Amino acid sequence: MSDALICGIAGAGAGIIAQLITYPLDTVNTRQRTDRNSKKMKKTLGTIEQMCQVVKQEGWDRLYGGLAPSLVGTAASQVKFDFDFLLYANGVYYYFYQILRNRAETDALVRKKNGIGDGSVGMFSSLLVAALSGCVNVLLTNPIWVVVTRMQTHSRKDKDNHPKLEVSHDEISVVVEPPPYGTSHTIQEVYGEDGISGFWNGVFPTLFMVSNPSIQFMLYETLLKKIRKRRASSNKGVNDVTALEIFLLGAVAKLGATVVTYPLLVIKSRLQAKQDIDADKRHQYKGTLDALMKIIRYEGFHGFFKGMGTKIVQSVLAAAILFMVKEELVRCARWLLTGRTAANAIR
């Protein structure tokens, strides 16, 4: 089994675990980002208050709205965006990231032999590798995230707006509830509104957001490299990095990346959420530039940072869990494969 495949499978598993743990926070944050009222017009609820409100008014299950397609997405692409989606199902992001990373490391060693550099992959190369992998991930998985955003922002109010059917049979009237807002219903809704192109709403700000995982991984690998180099020089071994240290490194890397790219996330979410045709024109967006200008005009720069506190907590926690679990899974997989190979050699 190749190292790239091991990393891909481990990344997919780690991404799913992180997603399950932090999904309620992600749901609340998505609703905060898509709230289009200005701060002066509406009192902002805290994260815990909003979670309690969702549970009270809509039930526990709404905190996990869109979980099924989100898990597919996480397993496919997840945060390296690590694997944010469909790529995660096959660990595509990590798979291509590892292949490109290996190529970059080989080129660095060649340059070292020619007297250029110290044989390590520089920050720019790490950034480029993560960016290329992220672009492939975004283009393939954007439809999944459109569906997830729709399901996360769907509330009881939206459900109440769906007309109920009254069926009469032999003078007996029966009120038929509208179908549940599931994945298939969401897909039909998106297609009915914008056709196939609707599944790529928000793709442009999402492509720019590739810088988020790129910055995250660049910071993570740079810090990890320094720690291992320090351990190696102190004769403790290059791999002597604990799970707690991996957890903290992942948290710090994701924190820095999230603060820089959050405004793009707000624009992406608003473009992917359902556009209420009967709503105020100020809250309807025709595209990325239109959303950008309307947010600045009607909400101020504060609008670009709605819910950022919740996102930081969710992203940092998810990234830290993902990195820690992924490293442990890779370590276990390599140990198992090495042990099995040794056993077969003895036989």
XYZ file of C-alpha atoms in Angstrom, residues 5-343:
339
model
C -3.081 5.875 -0.192
C -2.444 5.428 3.541
C -2.586 9.199 4.051
C -5.738 9.434 1.959
C -7.623 6.772 3.928
C -6.374 8.081 7.281
C -7.336 11.637 6.362
C -10.824 10.538 5.340
C -11.382 8.706 8.621
C -10.005 11.547 10.704
C -12.126 14.096 8.849
C -15.321 12.145 9.496
C -14.571 11.844 13.219
C -13.830 15.573 13.495
C -16.999 16.381 11.563
C -19.226 14.278 13.824
C -17.890 15.946 16.957
C -18.102 19.556 15.774
C -21.095 19.483 13.404
C -23.594 21.294 15.702
C -21.186 24.227 15.918
C -20.865 24.235 12.125
C -24.648 24.315 11.702
C -25.023 27.284 14.052
C -22.137 29.099 12.380
C -23.652 28.615 8.921
C -26.864 30.231 10.158
C -24.884 33.094 11.664
C -23.011 33.711 8.411
C -26.204 33.746 6.340
C -28.021 36.146 8.692
C -28.495 39.198 6.484
C -29.900 41.634 9.026
C -27.658 44.421 10.243
C -26.429 44.390 13.827
C -28.593 47.430 14.626
C -31.767 45.708 13.436
C -31.411 42.485 15.381
C -29.993 41.396 18.677
C -27.347 38.769 18.081
C -27.663 35.564 20.084
C -24.575 33.848 21.429
C -23.517 30.462 20.099
C -24.859 28.476 23.055
C -28.091 30.508 23.076
C -28.613 29.879 19.387
C -27.972 26.151 19.778
C -30.542 25.998 22.574
C -33.000 27.967 20.443
C -32.632 25.529 17.546
C -33.169 22.554 19.855
C -36.198 24.153 21.508
C -37.922 25.347 18.350
C -36.860 22.755 15.795
C -35.512 19.739 17.665
C -32.094 18.145 18.145
C -32.034 16.747 14.627
C -31.776 20.234 13.086
C -28.337 20.672 14.637
C -27.306 17.801 12.363
C -29.181 18.963 9.272
C -27.204 17.999 6.163
C -24.920 15.654 8.108
C -25.159 12.797 5.593
C -23.953 14.756 2.538
C -21.492 16.604 4.762
C -19.868 13.324 5.803
C -19.599 12.358 2.150
C -17.968 15.686 1.519
C -15.657 15.442 4.477
C -14.580 11.969 3.535
C -14.029 13.261 0.060
C -12.339 16.601 0.367
C -11.906 17.443 3.983
C -9.824 20.059 5.382
C -6.635 19.718 4.034
C -9.497 21.510 3.187
C -7.933 18.593 4.253
C -10.613 16.696 2.675
C -13.601 18.894 2.655
C -15.741 16.495 0.509
C -16.316 14.094 -2.322
C -12.595 13.844 -2.573
C -12.662 12.568 0.939
C -14.802 9.631 0.073
C -11.704 8.415 -1.727
C -9.277 10.593 0.177
C -8.664 12.402 -3.097
C -7.406 15.586 -1.562
C -4.857 13.864 0.627
C -3.996 11.456 -2.149
C -3.095 14.205 -4.598
C -1.566 16.320 -1.870
C 0.774 13.485 -0.906
C 1.727 12.802 -4.533
C 2.501 16.466 -5.192
C 4.281 16.746 -1.855
C 6.493 13.758 -2.677
C 7.351 15.353 -6.026
C 8.256 18.616 -4.317
C 10.491 16.775 -1.830
C 12.241 14.929 -4.667
C 12.871 18.196 -6.504
C 14.228 19.744 -3.300
C 16.743 16.881 -2.916
C 17.817 17.287 -6.539
C 18.415 20.993 -5.977
C 20.429 20.165 -2.872
C 22.705 17.896 -4.908
C 23.213 20.788 -7.294
C 24.215 22.999 -4.394
C 20.901 24.828 -4.108
C 18.984 24.803 -0.833
C 19.137 22.422 2.120
C 16.992 19.646 0.610
C 13.776 20.613 2.382
C 10.507 21.810 0.838
C 10.170 25.559 1.233
C 7.126 27.484 2.380
C 6.209 28.589 -1.151
C 6.336 25.029 -2.480
C 4.170 23.819 0.418
C 1.683 26.595 -0.308
C 1.575 25.738 -4.024
C 1.075 22.022 -3.409
C -1.810 22.651 -1.013
C -3.362 25.214 -3.391
C -3.348 22.891 -6.408
C -4.843 20.049 -4.388
C -7.443 22.423 -2.953
C -8.543 23.701 -6.382
C -9.234 20.168 -7.596
C -11.128 19.500 -4.387
C -13.280 22.646 -4.707
C -14.304 22.034 -8.301
C -15.359 18.456 -7.616
C -17.059 18.908 -4.261
C -18.819 22.291 -4.470
C -22.206 20.664 -5.302
C -22.077 18.759 -2.017
C -21.464 21.893 0.021
C -24.297 23.733 -1.713
C -26.651 20.969 -0.555
C -25.170 20.994 2.962
C -25.531 24.788 3.302
C -29.160 24.634 2.166
C -29.956 21.908 4.693
C -28.137 23.624 7.555
C -29.971 26.915 7.007
C -33.403 25.314 6.543
C -35.521 26.116 9.595
C -39.039 25.414 10.852
C -40.090 28.785 9.442
C -39.071 27.618 5.976
C -40.982 24.373 6.496
C -44.101 26.262 7.576
C -43.970 28.209 4.322
C -44.406 24.995 2.350
C -48.126 24.534 1.624
C -49.913 21.569 3.168
C -52.134 19.493 0.937
C -55.696 18.702 1.931
C -56.961 15.478 0.390
C -60.684 14.656 0.544
C -62.010 11.115 0.257
C -65.600 10.107 1.056
C -66.170 13.383 2.944
C -63.096 12.787 5.073
C -60.406 15.449 4.822
C -56.809 14.551 5.510
C -54.037 17.142 5.784
C -50.845 15.881 4.189
C -47.640 17.321 5.596
C -44.995 18.433 3.091
C -42.156 15.943 2.589
C -39.179 16.239 4.950
C -36.379 18.501 3.805
C -33.911 15.759 2.979
C -30.970 15.471 0.605
C -33.022 14.481 -2.452
C -35.497 17.319 -1.841
C -32.646 19.810 -1.544
C -31.044 18.607 -4.777
C -34.364 18.985 -6.608
C -34.827 22.465 -5.155
C -31.384 23.680 -6.254
C -31.836 22.222 -9.725
C -35.321 23.696 -10.037
C -34.078 27.196 -9.180
C -30.837 27.461 -11.159
C -30.349 24.224 -13.076
C -26.993 22.440 -13.047
C -25.102 25.702 -12.574
C -26.829 26.148 -9.213
C -24.656 23.422 -7.736
C -21.619 25.614 -8.327
C -22.990 28.706 -6.603
C -20.253 30.296 -4.542
C -17.484 28.449 -6.378
C -15.434 31.609 -7.044
C -15.022 32.731 -3.417
C -14.495 29.063 -2.557
C -11.601 28.850 -5.005
C -10.047 31.896 -3.343
C -10.593 30.139 -0.032
C -8.105 27.528 -1.175
C -5.663 29.868 0.504
C -7.206 28.813 3.846
C -6.088 25.179 3.801
C -2.911 26.228 2.014
C -2.005 28.621 4.824
C -3.160 26.080 7.396
C -1.015 23.268 6.041
C 1.929 25.510 5.394
C 1.872 26.682 9.022
C 1.280 23.169 10.326
C 4.071 21.508 8.363
C 6.494 24.355 9.008
C 5.923 24.134 12.775
C 6.017 20.332 12.703
C 9.273 20.387 10.760
C 10.878 22.725 13.294
C 9.819 20.529 16.211
C 11.138 17.357 14.572
C 14.370 19.071 13.622
C 14.825 20.235 17.206
C 14.083 16.732 18.512
C 16.523 15.191 16.045
C 19.305 17.546 17.120
C 18.680 16.574 20.751
C 18.891 12.863 19.869
C 15.233 12.197 20.705
C 14.332 11.011 17.219
C 12.626 12.836 14.363
C 9.263 11.121 14.922
C 9.035 11.800 18.645
C 6.040 14.125 18.372
C 3.170 13.441 20.757
C -0.538 13.402 19.909
C -1.061 16.460 22.137
C 1.587 18.411 20.235
C -0.048 17.467 16.926
C -3.390 18.618 18.365
C -1.963 22.009 19.375
C -0.117 22.507 16.076
C -3.292 21.809 14.124
C -5.236 24.260 16.282
C -2.707 27.084 15.846
C -2.457 26.542 12.074
C -6.227 26.554 11.580
C -6.694 29.632 13.771
C -4.378 31.709 11.616
C -5.942 30.550 8.356
C -9.524 31.079 9.533
C -9.058 34.694 10.619
C -7.556 35.645 7.244
C -10.155 34.002 4.978
C -13.411 34.310 6.970
C -14.979 37.097 4.826
C -14.772 34.786 1.793
C -16.594 32.106 3.766
C -19.432 34.517 4.549
C -19.869 35.391 0.865
C -19.736 31.727 -0.172
C -22.393 30.706 2.355
C -24.775 33.473 1.334
C -24.494 32.572 -2.330
C -25.119 28.898 -1.591
C -28.044 29.458 0.795
C -31.582 29.685 -0.577
C -32.325 33.060 -2.152
C -35.773 34.174 -1.001
C -37.390 35.664 -4.109
C -39.943 37.651 -2.103
C -37.376 39.035 0.328
C -35.829 42.490 0.376
C -33.685 43.050 -2.728
C -30.862 44.099 -0.435
C -30.649 40.496 0.734
C -30.585 38.902 -2.722
C -27.275 38.317 -4.450
C -26.641 37.829 -8.154
C -23.002 36.871 -7.757
C -19.803 37.275 -5.782
C -19.246 40.969 -6.551
C -22.922 41.816 -5.929
C -22.792 40.063 -2.544
C -19.573 41.861 -1.647
C -20.960 45.302 -2.434
C -24.330 44.743 -0.726
C -22.760 43.434 2.466
C -20.500 46.505 2.659
C -23.362 48.891 1.853
C -26.109 47.494 4.085
C -24.243 45.750 6.898
C -20.825 47.339 6.982
C -17.584 45.442 7.398
C -19.074 43.820 10.479
C -21.161 41.702 8.108
C -18.065 39.910 6.860
C -17.263 38.632 10.336
C -20.630 37.428 11.616
C -20.192 34.267 13.652
C -16.406 34.303 13.377
C -16.013 33.421 17.058
C -18.100 30.279 16.581
C -16.183 29.406 13.421
C -12.829 29.768 15.141
C -13.880 27.413 17.925
C -15.366 24.894 15.475
C -12.534 25.065 12.943
C -9.708 24.968 15.462
C -11.284 22.069 17.334
C -12.062 20.151 14.127
C -8.609 20.745 12.648
C -6.855 19.764 15.863
C -8.879 16.545 16.122
C -8.350 15.812 12.434
C -4.571 16.221 12.551
C -4.224 14.230 15.755
C -6.418 11.329 14.601
C -4.927 11.318 11.108
C -1.348 11.108 12.389
C -2.294 8.296 14.769
C -4.112 6.369 12.032
C -1.149 6.727 9.659
C 1.215 5.607 12.409
C -0.923 2.558 13.213
C -1.329 1.645 9.535
C 2.415 1.791 8.915
C 3.083 -0.208 12.066
C 0.597 -2.893 11.028
C 1.990 -3.086 7.495
C 5.581 -3.214 8.758
C 4.719 -5.931 11.274
C 2.902 -8.012 8.694
C 5.758 -7.681 6.206
C 8.257 -8.770 8.859
C 6.117 -11.757 9.809
